Structures are given as C-alpha cells and as structure tokens.
Amino acid sequence: MEKIVMYPADIEKDAVNWKDAQGQHITAVRRNILVLGSGGREHALAWKLAQSDGAVVYIAPGNAGTAQVGINVNIKLSDFKAIKDFCIKQEIHLVVVGPEQPLVDGIVDFFKEDADLRGVNIIGPDRRGAQLEGSKAYAKDFMEKYGVPTAKCFKVNKDNLDEGYKFLESVNAPYVLKADGLAAGKGVLILNDLQEAKEELGKMLDGKFGAASATVVIEEFLKGIEVSVFVLTDGEHYVLLPEAKDYKRIGDGDTGLNTGGMGAVSPVPFCTPDFLDKVEQRIVKPTLKGLKAEGIDYKGFIFLGLMNDNGNPYVIEYNVRMGDPETEAVMTRIEGDFADLLDACADGRLDEVHYAKSNKTAVTVMLVSGGYPEAYKKGMVMSGLDSLKDVVAFHAGTTFDADNNVVTSGGRVIAVTAHCESIEEARGVAYREAEKIRFEGVNYRHDIGLDLMKMQ
Ligand code: AMP
Ligand code: GLY
C-alpha cells in the first residue's frame, strides 16, 4: 500500500527517502497555489504559503520579491479567462485573492459558476459579499440592520442634497465625507469647516471620484485610536488573525498626506483580551450572522477597520481582503501551515484546524519613493537587499530592469519586517536593516511603533 503525504516544505526533493521506517512506499504530492496581486501584501501571503508542506506558489502578476518565493505569472487580474486557463493548465488547487477589485468584479462568482473550476479552492467573498467594501452605503445599511456599532451616517445623492446639507449642519466638526464606491483608497475626505464640507459634498456628487461618488456617505466623526482586526471565516466558523496598527500619514508624528500605509505593528498593546472579546461579541458575530441572513456564502478575510473609543470598538469600514502593510506584519506572527488553514476555510472546516499565533512583536517599516504619495520617479536601482539580516523584506513596488537589477516600480517600494521578543527590539532591528537599503529618493517614517511603545 502506498502512503500519500504533502511534500515536506523543508527538504529537497532528492533527499526524500521514499520509504518510511516500515518499508512502506511514500508518494509525496505538491499543491499548487496561486496568489493574485503584486504588492507587499501578496509577497507576504506568498512567503507564508511557500512554507506550507507541498506548496508551489505562483503569483500573478507578482513583483521582484515574489519571484524569490514562487513563480511569477504574467496575467492581468482583470482577465478572469486567462486566470482560469492558468488554473487548469497548472492544476491549481488554491487561489488567494489579494486586492479587492477582482472580488468586487466577481472573480469568486466566476470560479463558482464554472464547472471546470469546481475543484479549485478560492479564498475571498463573492460579488455580493464584496459589497461590504465595494459600497460604503451598503456596508452602513448592513451594519444598521445587524446592530454592528458604527458612526451615525446619512446617504446623499443628487436627489436629496438639501437633506445632506441639513445632516452636516446637525453634526459637529470634523465632517467625514465618503465616496460610496471604490476610489483607490482616496475617497474619504475629513474637513473641519462646514462651508468647505458642503462645497466638497457638491463636488463629489458632480463626479470628483467619478461614478464612485455618485452617492456619498456623510458620517459622524469617531474619536479614538484606530486598529485593524483581521478575521478569516468559512461562513460558519472564524478565527481572529493577529491584529495590527497601520500608520497612514507620510510624515513622522502622523503629519502630511495620507498614503497607502507607511508601516505596521502587531500585536497592538491596547487590543487587550477584553477589547478583542468586545470585537467578537459586538462586531464579528453579528457580521457573520448578517452575512448568513443575507444568504451570502462568505469564505475569506474580513478586515475590520476599527476605532477604539475608550475601550469600545466601532467599525470605520469593512474591507474584504487583508490590509497592506498590515499583512507584512501579521504573516510573520501566524504559526503553522497557512495553506492548511486556507484549505480548511474553503472546505468549511475552520473549527477543526489548529491555529496559533506567536506572542512576539512584528514591526514593519515601509520604504517609499521620494515624492510619494504625490508624483515620484520609477526605475531607481536598489542596493543593500542582499546584506539584510534578521528581517524579511517584502517587496511592494519592485521589478527587474533589462539587466536584471531590482528597480523601484511604485510609490511604496519595500516593507521591512522584524519579528522579535519586544516592540523595542523589533523597532531597533527593522530600522537598523531598513537603513541598509538604498535607492535614489528613498524615504520612510522614523516613528513606527513609537506611540505603542510608550503606551505599554
Ligand atoms: P476609509 O477609507 O474608510 O478607511 O477612511 C480613511 C480614514 O479616514 C480611516 O482610516 C480613518 O482614519 C478616517 N475615518 C473614516 N471614517 C471616519 C469616521 N467616521 N470618524 C473618524 N475618522 C474616520
Ligand atoms: N492598510 C489599510 C488598507 O489596506 O486598506
């Protein structure tokens, strides 16, 4: 009789003794995994998945960093047909969708409806589930219906603009205006002046963010400290993945323009067991109950953007994917076989798998291009990557030039993550190593985690 096992991740093929101690023949099998996306989040997901037994990881389209942990495939995320053909040709077993756009565009529906893809596990919600991120108005209605704590709001379009003005007049500054649809992370305005808020509301409805702002959600401003909590659910069961704090502004001390994220820390000291219990009881459970009640079969990540107001959690936003750069911190703290965890999620068996996280602290420092988040140059040759120690450098915006040099290709370039015994140590190691990476114009924040260190 033959014993079938997953190909061990930590040994070379040639070193495998294909008979066990009893002389039984062993066949080791591979599992082919496809990660969709090209940023630091996808490098971190691919890095973690590559450590799973049997894993061969493909990344579409990937970047210079993902090429170190898997095989990049030149497919556009919008080309579902090409993704399908690749999955069939390469016998892909598990697909992990990194960014929100393909989910909102229905990639999971596409997979579920196609008989040829029936055996493929895909992690992410279908089009309806993805509306939690794809439409802020939908998310607010959902939260209201299922009693999830969130800021009071009013939804405006061109037909009820006067009522929108009245709502603005009825709340205190600052005024929060959100484009209903996806606006590449730029659709939220926070304004101190009532007149300016009214003017901006008009501009949004006139197409400031295109069709995404045909409806605008006006929200009451929530006070407190933000934290990102990540949930993996199979629709019935869930696990809480490590939480993280994200640093959104470009400058030290939370100054300057908003960015995609300049760093992350996990765990977050103010996320006490008591706070996380409130998150589960008041937010996670009602959210999952609501999804079920709506008939939405949700198998994937839910990223809760939360405000902690004096120990009470409120939802600022739902995202239907992992965060970036939070994932670059979070993945280093997940223990065990991540592909097993995601397979269990796809199979509805999340209650059966063992899941553990490290008690150490991860600090991620994002190196960005000079000028980012405004105009910046691309194609800058990078050096120092080979000399890094004690960190993982997740590539966010890199590629290869014609001479095979690693060059910058985006605003956010490299996320340097240290995973150490304490936040002090992790900060020290992350910054010591970040300094070694050089490219023209390189910039980063110097205060990632400093606030949390003081809070301990
Ligand atoms: P979002 O795109 O929904 O994540 O919003 C961007 C950022 O705006 C959030 O990360 C918060 O910092 C801030 N924000 C959004 N909504 C509110 C709110 N109701 N109260 C306070 N800050 C908010
Ligand atoms: N770090 C925030 C986000 O991924 O949306």
CSV table of C-alpha atoms and ligand atoms in Angstrom, one decimal:
chain,number,residue,atom,x,y,z
A,1,MET,CA,0.0,0.0,0.0
A,2,GLU,CA,1.1,3.5,-0.7
A,3,LYS,CA,1.1,6.4,1.8
A,4,ILE,CA,0.3,9.8,0.3
A,5,VAL,CA,1.7,12.8,2.1
A,6,MET,CA,2.2,16.5,1.3
A,7,TYR,CA,5.6,17.2,0.0
A,8,PRO,CA,7.6,18.4,3.0
A,9,ALA,CA,8.4,22.1,2.6
A,10,ASP,CA,11.8,21.9,4.4
A,11,ILE,CA,13.6,19.2,2.4
A,12,GLU,CA,15.0,18.9,-1.0
A,13,LYS,CA,13.3,16.5,-3.4
A,14,ASP,CA,16.4,14.4,-3.8
A,15,ALA,CA,16.8,14.0,0.0
A,16,VAL,CA,13.4,12.3,0.4
A,17,ASN,CA,13.5,8.7,1.4
A,18,TRP,CA,10.5,7.3,-0.4
A,19,LYS,CA,10.0,4.5,2.1
A,20,ASP,CA,9.1,5.0,5.7
A,21,ALA,CA,10.6,3.1,8.6
A,22,GLN,CA,8.3,0.1,8.0
A,23,GLY,CA,9.3,0.0,4.4
A,24,GLN,CA,6.0,1.4,3.2
A,25,HIS,CA,6.3,3.3,-0.1
A,26,ILE,CA,5.5,7.1,0.2
A,27,THR,CA,4.3,9.3,-2.6
A,28,ALA,CA,4.7,13.0,-1.8
A,29,VAL,CA,2.3,15.3,-3.6
A,30,ARG,CA,2.5,19.0,-4.4
A,31,ARG,CA,-0.3,21.5,-4.0
A,32,ASN,CA,-0.2,24.3,-6.5
A,33,ILE,CA,-1.3,27.7,-5.1
A,34,LEU,CA,-2.0,30.9,-7.0
A,35,VAL,CA,-1.8,34.3,-5.3
A,36,LEU,CA,-3.4,37.2,-7.2
A,37,GLY,CA,-1.8,40.6,-6.8
A,38,SER,CA,1.6,42.4,-7.0
A,39,GLY,CA,2.2,44.3,-3.7
A,40,GLY,CA,3.7,43.8,-0.3
A,41,ARG,CA,0.6,42.1,0.9
A,42,GLU,CA,0.9,39.5,-1.8
A,43,HIS,CA,4.6,38.9,-1.2
A,44,ALA,CA,3.8,38.3,2.5
A,45,LEU,CA,0.9,35.9,1.6
A,46,ALA,CA,3.1,34.1,-0.9
A,47,TRP,CA,6.1,34.0,1.5
A,48,LYS,CA,3.9,32.4,4.2
A,49,LEU,CA,2.2,30.0,1.8
A,50,ALA,CA,5.5,28.9,0.4
A,51,GLN,CA,6.4,27.5,3.9
A,52,SER,CA,3.4,25.1,3.7
A,53,ASP,CA,4.0,21.4,3.0
A,54,GLY,CA,3.7,20.6,-0.6
A,55,ALA,CA,3.3,24.2,-1.7
A,56,VAL,CA,4.4,25.5,-5.1
A,57,VAL,CA,3.3,29.1,-5.2
A,58,TYR,CA,2.5,31.1,-8.3
A,59,ILE,CA,1.9,34.9,-8.1
A,60,ALA,CA,0.1,36.8,-10.8
A,61,PRO,CA,1.5,39.2,-11.7
A,62,GLY,CA,3.8,39.4,-8.7
A,63,ASN,CA,7.0,41.5,-8.3
A,64,ALA,CA,10.7,41.1,-7.9
A,65,GLY,CA,10.2,39.9,-4.3
A,66,THR,CA,7.5,37.3,-5.0
A,67,ALA,CA,9.9,35.8,-7.6
A,68,GLN,CA,12.1,34.7,-4.6
A,69,VAL,CA,9.4,32.6,-3.0
A,70,GLY,CA,7.5,31.4,-6.0
A,71,ILE,CA,7.0,31.8,-9.8
A,72,ASN,CA,5.6,35.0,-11.2
A,73,VAL,CA,3.0,34.6,-13.9
A,74,ASN,CA,2.2,37.5,-16.3
A,75,ILE,CA,-1.6,37.6,-16.1
A,76,LYS,CA,-3.7,40.7,-15.5
A,77,LEU,CA,-6.1,40.5,-12.6
A,78,SER,CA,-9.0,41.6,-14.7
A,79,ASP,CA,-8.5,38.7,-17.2
A,80,PHE,CA,-10.6,36.0,-15.4
A,81,LYS,CA,-10.4,33.8,-18.5
A,82,ALA,CA,-6.6,33.8,-18.5
A,83,ILE,CA,-6.6,33.1,-14.8
A,84,LYS,CA,-9.0,30.2,-15.3
A,85,ASP,CA,-6.9,28.7,-18.2
A,86,PHE,CA,-3.8,29.0,-16.0
A,87,CYS,CA,-5.5,27.3,-13.0
A,88,ILE,CA,-6.5,24.4,-15.3
A,89,LYS,CA,-3.1,24.1,-17.0
A,90,GLN,CA,-1.1,24.2,-13.8
A,91,GLU,CA,-3.6,22.2,-11.7
A,92,ILE,CA,-4.0,25.0,-9.2
A,93,HIS,CA,-5.6,23.8,-6.0
A,94,LEU,CA,-5.9,27.0,-4.0
A,95,VAL,CA,-6.4,30.6,-5.2
A,96,VAL,CA,-5.8,33.5,-2.8
A,97,VAL,CA,-7.1,36.9,-4.0
A,98,GLY,CA,-5.0,39.8,-2.6
A,99,PRO,CA,-6.8,43.0,-3.6
A,100,GLU,CA,-10.4,44.0,-3.5
A,101,GLN,CA,-11.0,44.9,-7.2
A,102,PRO,CA,-11.3,41.3,-8.6
A,103,LEU,CA,-13.6,40.4,-5.7
A,104,VAL,CA,-15.9,43.3,-6.3
A,105,ASP,CA,-15.7,42.4,-10.0
A,106,GLY,CA,-16.9,38.9,-9.2
A,107,ILE,CA,-13.9,36.6,-9.6
A,108,VAL,CA,-15.3,34.3,-6.9
A,109,ASP,CA,-18.7,34.1,-8.7
A,110,PHE,CA,-16.8,33.3,-11.9
A,111,PHE,CA,-14.9,30.4,-10.2
A,112,LYS,CA,-18.1,29.0,-8.6
A,113,GLU,CA,-20.1,29.2,-11.8
A,114,ASP,CA,-17.6,27.4,-13.9
A,115,ALA,CA,-17.8,23.6,-13.8
A,116,ASP,CA,-14.1,23.3,-15.0
A,117,LEU,CA,-13.0,25.1,-11.8
A,118,ARG,CA,-15.1,23.1,-9.3
A,119,GLY,CA,-12.1,21.5,-7.6
A,120,VAL,CA,-10.3,24.8,-7.1
A,121,ASN,CA,-10.5,26.4,-3.6
A,122,ILE,CA,-10.7,30.2,-3.8
A,123,ILE,CA,-10.4,32.5,-0.8
A,124,GLY,CA,-12.5,35.6,-1.0
A,125,PRO,CA,-16.1,36.6,-0.9
A,126,ASP,CA,-18.4,36.6,-4.0
A,127,ARG,CA,-19.6,39.8,-5.6
A,128,ARG,CA,-22.4,40.3,-3.0
A,129,GLY,CA,-20.1,39.7,0.0
A,130,ALA,CA,-17.5,42.1,-1.6
A,131,GLN,CA,-20.1,44.8,-1.4
A,132,LEU,CA,-19.1,45.2,2.2
A,133,GLU,CA,-16.1,47.0,0.8
A,134,GLY,CA,-17.3,47.9,-2.6
A,135,SER,CA,-20.2,50.1,-1.4
A,136,LYS,CA,-19.9,52.1,1.8
A,137,ALA,CA,-23.7,52.8,1.6
A,138,TYR,CA,-24.3,49.0,1.5
A,139,ALA,CA,-21.9,48.4,4.4
A,140,LYS,CA,-23.7,51.1,6.5
A,141,ASP,CA,-27.1,49.6,5.8
A,142,PHE,CA,-25.8,46.2,6.7
A,143,MET,CA,-24.3,47.4,10.0
A,144,GLU,CA,-27.5,49.2,10.9
A,145,LYS,CA,-29.6,46.1,10.1
A,146,TYR,CA,-27.5,43.7,12.1
A,147,GLY,CA,-26.7,46.0,15.0
A,148,VAL,CA,-22.9,46.5,14.4
A,149,PRO,CA,-21.6,49.6,16.2
A,150,THR,CA,-20.5,52.3,13.7
A,151,ALA,CA,-20.7,56.0,13.2
A,152,LYS,CA,-24.1,57.6,12.5
A,153,CYS,CA,-24.5,58.4,8.9
A,154,PHE,CA,-26.6,59.9,6.1
A,155,LYS,CA,-26.5,58.8,2.5
A,156,VAL,CA,-26.7,61.5,-0.2
A,157,ASN,CA,-27.2,61.7,-3.9
A,158,LYS,CA,-28.2,64.5,-6.2
A,159,ASP,CA,-31.9,64.0,-5.3
A,160,ASN,CA,-31.5,64.6,-1.6
A,161,LEU,CA,-28.7,67.1,-1.4
A,162,ASP,CA,-30.6,69.6,0.8
A,163,GLU,CA,-31.1,66.9,3.4
A,164,GLY,CA,-27.4,66.1,3.2
A,165,TYR,CA,-26.6,69.8,4.0
A,166,LYS,CA,-29.0,69.6,6.9
A,167,PHE,CA,-27.3,66.5,8.2
A,168,LEU,CA,-24.0,68.2,8.0
A,169,GLU,CA,-25.4,71.1,10.0
A,170,SER,CA,-26.7,68.8,12.6
A,171,VAL,CA,-23.3,67.1,13.4
A,172,ASN,CA,-20.1,68.6,14.9
A,173,ALA,CA,-16.9,69.1,13.0
A,174,PRO,CA,-14.9,67.4,11.7
A,175,TYR,CA,-17.1,66.3,8.8
A,176,VAL,CA,-16.5,63.0,7.2
A,177,LEU,CA,-17.5,62.5,3.5
A,178,LYS,CA,-17.0,59.1,1.9
A,179,ALA,CA,-17.5,58.2,-1.8
A,180,ASP,CA,-19.8,55.2,-1.9
A,181,GLY,CA,-17.7,53.1,-4.3
A,182,LEU,CA,-14.0,52.1,-4.7
A,183,ALA,CA,-11.8,55.1,-5.2
A,184,ALA,CA,-8.3,53.7,-4.9
A,185,GLY,CA,-8.2,54.5,-1.2
A,186,LYS,CA,-8.7,58.2,-1.8
A,187,GLY,CA,-12.5,58.5,-1.5
A,188,VAL,CA,-12.6,59.8,2.1
A,189,LEU,CA,-12.5,63.5,3.0
A,190,ILE,CA,-12.3,64.8,6.6
A,191,LEU,CA,-12.9,68.5,6.8
A,192,ASN,CA,-13.0,71.0,9.7
A,193,ASP,CA,-15.1,73.7,8.0
A,194,LEU,CA,-18.8,73.3,7.4
A,195,GLN,CA,-18.9,75.5,4.3
A,196,GLU,CA,-16.0,73.6,2.8
A,197,ALA,CA,-17.7,70.3,3.6
A,198,LYS,CA,-20.8,71.5,1.8
A,199,GLU,CA,-18.8,72.5,-1.2
A,200,GLU,CA,-16.8,69.3,-1.3
A,201,LEU,CA,-20.1,67.3,-1.0
A,202,GLY,CA,-21.3,69.1,-4.1
A,203,LYS,CA,-18.1,68.3,-6.0
A,204,MET,CA,-18.2,64.7,-5.0
A,205,LEU,CA,-21.7,64.3,-6.3
A,206,ASP,CA,-20.5,66.1,-9.5
A,207,GLY,CA,-18.0,63.3,-10.1
A,208,LYS,CA,-14.9,64.2,-8.1
A,209,PHE,CA,-14.3,60.5,-7.8
A,210,GLY,CA,-16.1,59.5,-10.9
A,211,ALA,CA,-19.1,57.1,-10.6
A,212,ALA,CA,-17.7,56.1,-7.1
A,213,SER,CA,-19.0,59.3,-5.6
A,214,ALA,CA,-22.5,59.4,-7.3
A,215,THR,CA,-23.6,58.5,-3.8
A,216,VAL,CA,-21.8,60.0,-0.7
A,217,VAL,CA,-22.0,58.8,2.8
A,218,ILE,CA,-21.7,61.5,5.4
A,219,GLU,CA,-20.6,60.2,8.7
A,220,GLU,CA,-20.3,61.4,12.2
A,221,PHE,CA,-16.6,61.7,13.3
A,222,LEU,CA,-15.5,58.9,15.6
A,223,LYS,CA,-12.9,59.7,18.2
A,224,GLY,CA,-10.3,57.2,19.5
A,225,ILE,CA,-7.4,55.1,18.2
A,226,GLU,CA,-7.6,53.0,15.1
A,227,VAL,CA,-6.7,49.3,14.8
A,228,SER,CA,-7.1,46.7,12.0
A,229,VAL,CA,-8.6,43.4,13.1
A,230,PHE,CA,-8.5,40.5,10.7
A,231,VAL,CA,-11.0,37.7,10.6
A,232,LEU,CA,-10.8,34.5,8.5
A,233,THR,CA,-14.2,33.0,8.1
A,234,ASP,CA,-15.7,30.0,6.3
A,235,GLY,CA,-19.2,31.4,6.6
A,236,GLU,CA,-19.9,29.4,9.7
A,237,HIS,CA,-16.8,29.5,11.9
A,238,TYR,CA,-14.0,32.0,12.2
A,239,VAL,CA,-10.5,32.6,13.5
A,240,LEU,CA,-9.2,36.0,14.6
A,241,LEU,CA,-5.9,36.5,12.9
A,242,PRO,CA,-3.3,38.8,14.6
A,243,GLU,CA,-4.4,42.5,14.7
A,244,ALA,CA,-2.2,45.3,13.6
A,245,LYS,CA,-1.9,49.1,13.7
A,246,ASP,CA,-1.3,50.9,10.5
A,247,TYR,CA,0.4,54.3,10.0
A,248,LYS,CA,-1.3,56.1,7.2
A,249,ARG,CA,0.3,59.6,7.0
A,250,ILE,CA,3.5,60.2,5.1
A,251,GLY,CA,5.2,62.1,7.9
A,252,ASP,CA,6.5,61.4,11.4
A,253,GLY,CA,4.0,62.1,14.1
A,254,ASP,CA,1.1,61.4,11.8
A,255,THR,CA,1.6,64.5,9.7
A,256,GLY,CA,1.3,65.3,6.0
A,257,LEU,CA,-0.7,63.5,3.3
A,258,ASN,CA,-2.4,60.2,3.5
A,259,THR,CA,-0.7,57.2,2.0
A,260,GLY,CA,-1.4,53.5,1.4
A,261,GLY,CA,0.3,52.9,4.7
A,262,MET,CA,3.8,53.6,5.9
A,263,GLY,CA,4.2,50.9,8.5
A,264,ALA,CA,2.5,48.5,10.8
A,265,VAL,CA,2.9,46.9,14.2
A,266,SER,CA,1.4,43.7,15.5
A,267,PRO,CA,0.2,43.0,18.2
A,268,VAL,CA,-1.3,46.2,19.4
A,269,PRO,CA,-1.0,46.8,23.2
A,270,PHE,CA,-4.4,48.4,23.5
A,271,CYS,CA,-6.1,45.4,21.9
A,272,THR,CA,-6.5,43.7,25.3
A,273,PRO,CA,-8.3,40.4,25.6
A,274,ASP,CA,-11.3,42.4,26.9
A,275,PHE,CA,-11.3,44.7,23.9
A,276,LEU,CA,-11.0,41.8,21.5
A,277,ASP,CA,-13.8,40.0,23.2
A,278,LYS,CA,-16.0,43.0,22.6
A,279,VAL,CA,-14.9,43.0,19.0
A,280,GLU,CA,-16.0,39.3,18.7
A,281,GLN,CA,-19.3,39.7,20.5
A,282,ARG,CA,-20.4,43.1,19.1
A,283,ILE,CA,-18.9,43.0,15.6
A,284,VAL,CA,-17.6,39.7,14.4
A,285,LYS,CA,-20.6,37.6,15.4
A,286,PRO,CA,-23.3,40.0,14.3
A,287,THR,CA,-21.5,40.5,11.0
A,288,LEU,CA,-21.3,36.7,10.3
A,289,LYS,CA,-24.9,36.3,11.4
A,290,GLY,CA,-25.9,39.1,9.0
A,291,LEU,CA,-24.0,37.6,6.1
A,292,LYS,CA,-25.8,34.3,6.6
A,293,ALA,CA,-29.1,36.0,6.9
A,294,GLU,CA,-28.5,37.8,3.6
A,295,GLY,CA,-27.7,34.4,2.0
A,296,ILE,CA,-24.1,35.4,1.4
A,297,ASP,CA,-21.7,32.5,1.5
A,298,TYR,CA,-18.5,34.2,2.7
A,299,LYS,CA,-15.3,32.3,2.6
A,300,GLY,CA,-12.4,34.6,3.1
A,301,PHE,CA,-10.8,37.5,5.0
A,302,ILE,CA,-12.8,40.3,6.7
A,303,PHE,CA,-10.6,43.3,7.6
A,304,LEU,CA,-12.3,45.3,10.3
A,305,GLY,CA,-11.1,48.9,10.3
A,306,LEU,CA,-12.0,49.8,13.9
A,307,MET,CA,-12.0,52.8,16.2
A,308,ASN,CA,-11.3,52.1,19.8
A,309,ASP,CA,-13.2,54.8,21.7
A,310,ASN,CA,-12.4,54.3,25.4
A,311,GLY,CA,-12.3,50.5,25.1
A,312,ASN,CA,-15.4,50.3,22.9
A,313,PRO,CA,-14.9,49.2,19.2
A,314,TYR,CA,-16.8,50.9,16.3
A,315,VAL,CA,-16.4,49.9,12.7
A,316,ILE,CA,-15.0,52.6,10.5
A,317,GLU,CA,-15.0,50.3,7.5
A,318,TYR,CA,-15.1,46.8,6.3
A,319,ASN,CA,-12.6,45.5,3.8
A,320,VAL,CA,-13.0,42.1,2.1
A,321,ARG,CA,-9.3,41.4,1.9
A,322,MET,CA,-6.1,41.6,4.1
A,323,GLY,CA,-4.6,45.0,4.8
A,324,ASP,CA,-1.4,46.4,3.3
A,325,PRO,CA,1.1,46.9,5.0
A,326,GLU,CA,-0.6,45.1,7.9
A,327,THR,CA,-0.2,41.7,6.2
A,328,GLU,CA,3.5,42.2,6.1
A,329,ALA,CA,3.5,42.3,9.9
A,330,VAL,CA,0.7,39.8,10.5
A,331,MET,CA,2.0,36.9,8.4
A,332,THR,CA,5.2,36.7,10.4
A,333,ARG,CA,3.1,36.0,13.5
A,334,ILE,CA,0.9,33.2,12.1
A,335,GLU,CA,2.2,29.9,13.2
A,336,GLY,CA,1.6,26.6,11.4
A,337,ASP,CA,0.7,25.6,7.9
A,338,PHE,CA,-1.2,28.6,6.4
A,339,ALA,CA,-2.2,26.7,3.3
A,340,ASP,CA,-3.9,24.1,5.6
A,341,LEU,CA,-5.7,26.9,7.3
A,342,LEU,CA,-7.0,28.4,4.0
A,343,ASP,CA,-7.9,24.9,2.7
A,344,ALA,CA,-10.0,24.4,5.8
A,345,CYS,CA,-11.6,27.8,5.2
A,346,ALA,CA,-12.6,26.9,1.7
A,347,ASP,CA,-13.9,23.5,2.9
A,348,GLY,CA,-15.9,25.0,5.8
A,349,ARG,CA,-13.7,23.2,8.4
A,350,LEU,CA,-12.2,26.2,10.2
A,351,ASP,CA,-13.4,24.7,13.5
A,352,GLU,CA,-11.3,21.6,13.0
A,353,VAL,CA,-7.9,23.2,12.4
A,354,HIS,CA,-5.3,24.2,14.9
A,355,TYR,CA,-4.4,27.8,14.6
A,356,ALA,CA,-1.8,29.6,16.7
A,357,LYS,CA,0.0,33.0,16.6
A,358,SER,CA,3.3,34.0,18.0
A,359,ASN,CA,3.5,36.2,21.1
A,360,LYS,CA,6.4,38.1,19.6
A,361,THR,CA,6.0,41.6,18.0
A,362,ALA,CA,6.3,42.4,14.4
A,363,VAL,CA,7.3,45.9,13.2
A,364,THR,CA,7.1,46.8,9.5
A,365,VAL,CA,8.7,49.9,8.1
A,366,MET,CA,7.7,50.8,4.6
A,367,LEU,CA,10.4,52.4,2.3
A,368,VAL,CA,8.8,54.6,-0.3
A,369,SER,CA,9.9,56.6,-3.4
A,370,GLY,CA,10.8,60.2,-3.0
A,371,GLY,CA,7.8,62.4,-3.6
A,372,TYR,CA,5.2,59.7,-2.7
A,373,PRO,CA,2.2,60.0,-2.2
A,374,GLU,CA,2.5,62.6,-4.9
A,375,ALA,CA,4.5,62.3,-8.1
A,376,TYR,CA,7.6,60.1,-7.9
A,377,LYS,CA,10.2,58.5,-10.2
A,378,LYS,CA,10.3,54.9,-11.0
A,379,GLY,CA,13.1,52.6,-12.2
A,380,MET,CA,15.6,53.6,-9.4
A,381,VAL,CA,18.2,50.9,-9.0
A,382,MET,CA,18.2,49.4,-5.5
A,383,SER,CA,21.1,48.2,-3.4
A,384,GLY,CA,21.6,46.6,0.0
A,385,LEU,CA,18.9,44.0,-0.3
A,386,ASP,CA,21.5,41.1,-0.2
A,387,SER,CA,23.0,42.3,3.1
A,388,LEU,CA,19.9,42.2,5.2
A,389,LYS,CA,19.8,40.2,8.4
A,390,ASP,CA,17.1,39.2,10.9
A,391,VAL,CA,14.3,40.7,8.8
A,392,VAL,CA,12.1,39.9,5.9
A,393,ALA,CA,12.0,42.5,3.2
A,394,PHE,CA,8.6,42.2,1.5
A,395,HIS,CA,8.6,43.9,-1.9
A,396,ALA,CA,5.7,46.3,-2.5
A,397,GLY,CA,6.7,48.1,-5.7
A,398,THR,CA,9.8,46.5,-7.4
A,399,THR,CA,10.6,44.9,-10.7
A,400,PHE,CA,13.6,43.8,-12.8
A,401,ASP,CA,15.2,46.1,-15.4
A,402,ALA,CA,16.7,44.9,-18.6
A,403,ASP,CA,20.0,44.0,-16.8
A,404,ASN,CA,18.1,42.0,-14.2
A,405,ASN,CA,18.7,44.7,-11.5
A,406,VAL,CA,15.9,45.1,-8.9
A,407,VAL,CA,14.5,48.6,-9.5
A,408,THR,CA,11.6,50.6,-8.0
A,409,SER,CA,8.3,50.4,-9.7
A,410,GLY,CA,5.8,52.0,-7.3
A,411,GLY,CA,5.3,54.6,-4.5
A,412,ARG,CA,5.6,52.0,-1.8
A,413,VAL,CA,8.7,50.0,-2.5
A,414,ILE,CA,9.8,47.7,0.3
A,415,ALA,CA,8.3,46.7,3.6
A,416,VAL,CA,11.0,45.7,6.1
A,417,THR,CA,9.6,43.5,8.9
A,418,ALA,CA,11.3,42.4,12.1
A,419,HIS,CA,9.7,39.8,14.3
A,420,CYS,CA,11.3,40.0,17.8
A,421,GLU,CA,10.7,39.5,21.5
A,422,SER,CA,9.6,43.1,22.1
A,423,ILE,CA,8.4,46.1,20.3
A,424,GLU,CA,11.7,47.9,21.3
A,425,GLU,CA,13.8,45.2,19.8
A,426,ALA,CA,11.7,44.8,16.6
A,427,ARG,CA,11.9,48.6,16.0
A,428,GLY,CA,15.6,48.5,16.5
A,429,VAL,CA,16.2,45.6,14.1
A,430,ALA,CA,13.7,46.9,11.5
A,431,TYR,CA,15.3,50.4,11.4
A,432,ARG,CA,18.9,49.0,11.5
A,433,GLU,CA,18.2,46.9,8.4
A,434,ALA,CA,16.0,49.5,6.6
A,435,GLU,CA,18.9,51.9,6.6
A,436,LYS,CA,20.9,49.4,4.5
A,437,ILE,CA,18.5,49.6,1.6
A,438,ARG,CA,19.5,52.4,-0.8
A,439,PHE,CA,17.8,53.9,-3.8
A,440,GLU,CA,17.6,57.5,-5.1
A,441,GLY,CA,15.0,59.4,-3.1
A,442,VAL,CA,14.3,56.7,-0.5
A,443,ASN,CA,12.0,57.9,2.3
A,444,TYR,CA,10.4,56.3,5.4
A,445,ARG,CA,8.9,57.2,8.7
A,446,HIS,CA,11.1,57.0,11.7
A,447,ASP,CA,8.4,56.7,14.4
A,448,ILE,CA,6.6,53.4,13.5
A,449,GLY,CA,5.6,51.8,16.8
A,450,LEU,CA,6.9,54.6,19.0
A,451,ASP,CA,3.4,55.6,20.2
A,452,LEU,CA,2.6,52.0,21.1
A,453,MET,CA,5.9,51.6,22.9
A,454,LYS,CA,5.0,54.5,25.1
A,455,MET,CA,1.5,53.1,25.7
A,456,GLN,CA,2.7,49.7,27.1
B,1,AMP,P1,-11.5,54.6,5.0
B,1,AMP,O1,-11.1,54.8,3.5
B,1,AMP,O2,-12.9,54.3,5.2
B,1,AMP,O3,-10.5,53.7,5.7
B,1,AMP,O4,-11.2,56.0,5.7
B,1,AMP,C1,-9.9,56.5,5.7
B,1,AMP,C2,-9.6,57.0,7.0
B,1,AMP,O5,-10.4,58.1,7.4
B,1,AMP,C3,-9.8,56.0,8.1
B,1,AMP,O6,-8.7,55.1,8.3
B,1,AMP,C4,-9.9,56.9,9.3
B,1,AMP,O7,-8.6,57.4,9.7
B,1,AMP,C5,-10.7,58.1,8.8
B,1,AMP,N1,-12.1,57.9,9.0
B,1,AMP,C6,-13.0,57.4,8.2
B,1,AMP,N2,-14.2,57.4,8.8
B,1,AMP,C7,-14.1,58.1,10.0
B,1,AMP,C8,-15.0,58.4,11.0
B,1,AMP,N3,-16.3,58.2,10.9
B,1,AMP,N4,-14.5,59.1,12.1
B,1,AMP,C9,-13.2,59.3,12.2
B,1,AMP,N5,-12.3,59.0,11.2
B,1,AMP,C10,-12.7,58.4,10.1
B,2,GLY,N1,-3.7,49.5,5.4
B,2,GLY,C1,-5.0,49.8,5.0
B,2,GLY,C2,-5.6,49.0,3.9
B,2,GLY,O1,-5.0,48.1,3.4
B,2,GLY,O2,-6.7,49.4,3.4
